[in-house]
Amino acid sequence: MAFDLEGLKAFLTYILTPSAPVFTAGFIIVCLFPILLHFILHGRDPKFISPPSVLLLGPSGAGKTALLTLFERNNSTISSEKLTTAPTHTSQAPGTVSLTIPSDPSDNHPPKKFLLIDTPGHAKLRSHALSLLSPTASPESARSKLTSVVFLVDAAALADGDALPSTAAYLYDTLLALQKRMGAGRGSKAPSSIPVLVAANKLDLFTALPAALVKSNLEAELGRIRKTRSKGLLDSGVGADDLAAGEEGDDWLGEYGSEKFSFKQMLEFDIEVDVIGGSTTGDGPGAEKWWKWIAERI
Ligand SMILES: Nc1nc2c(ncn2[C@@H]2O[C@H](COP(=O)(O)OP(=O)(O)OP(=O)(O)O)[C@@H](O)[C@H]2O)c(=O)[nH]1
Ligand SMILES: [Mg+2]
């Protein structure tokens, strides 16, 4: 006991006497503690760190950045802060803005914040955006819970047909990634479902297809892509039996084996798909309905 006391005394004398090692150790502890605490807390509870997020997808030129800018401008009176600006390569890096849904007196909810994430639509730059949808998304992106996906399409470009195959191909990859995400959760904790808004943009242009036609054209093209891709699988030597028994059409979108594709088939995987028309510029229907759709799902 006496020895312990002596030891304690010596220790206290040492750390209370100003000296270089004591100062250094103290300094390191003081600096590291908040950082450590940050990682412990932030690594645990995704809701604690950042508000839920909404991902903007769609081919190049569909109007994603235009929509982000519009929402940010409309929101600026409430509260809006630019989170990431990538000054070196703005056109390639995704931008994120924080937006606020004002409190609604009718149902008494407080203002809700969410992040709107813009992504580049160029075919070569899509993989990062799609990776955010995978069940194994990096912990960095998992910090903010993805609540919905807004897939923008250029309804005017779809009218002349050329843009349809490429737009539908991107949508196919998006929906398939979400479908796989739901499938991967089977058995373990079910992942939360992520609804998709197909936003038919540029309806201010008189050449643009109305939303109903955008929907039916996309459904038809998605069905065609599905057929071609499954044929590719069959040609590569995987028999129809193997497909049905084994992977059950791993790359098959929607109801397995069905003749025609429709967005309703995604409900089987708990994925709601809505097609709504609008515009971000010009004298069109505006983006009000899209904002409402997003707000209802935050
Ligand atoms: N007429 C019309 N033009 C629009 C509308 N929305 C966007 N545009 C135009 O479409 C062009 C492309 O818009 P962006 O927002 O840059 O497209 P994006 O989807 O961000 O494209 P990437 O960044 O390349 O993926 C711009 O010239 C916009 O002004 C709209 O509602 N109506
Ligand atoms: Mg853009």
mmCIF file of C-alpha atoms and ligand atoms in Angstrom, residues 64-65 118-119, ligand 2:
data_model
loop_
_atom_site.group_PDB
_atom_site.id
_atom_site.type_symbol
_atom_site.label_atom_id
_atom_site.label_comp_id
_atom_site.label_asym_id
_atom_site.label_seq_id
_atom_site.Cartn_x
_atom_site.Cartn_y
_atom_site.Cartn_z
ATOM 1 C CA LYS A 64 -30.241 17.633 -63.447
ATOM 2 C CA THR A 65 -28.010 20.575 -62.667
ATOM 3 C CA ASP A 118 -26.342 15.926 -58.490
ATOM 4 C CA THR A 119 -24.427 13.427 -60.598
HETATM 5 MG MG MG B 2 -25.070 18.505 -64.731
#
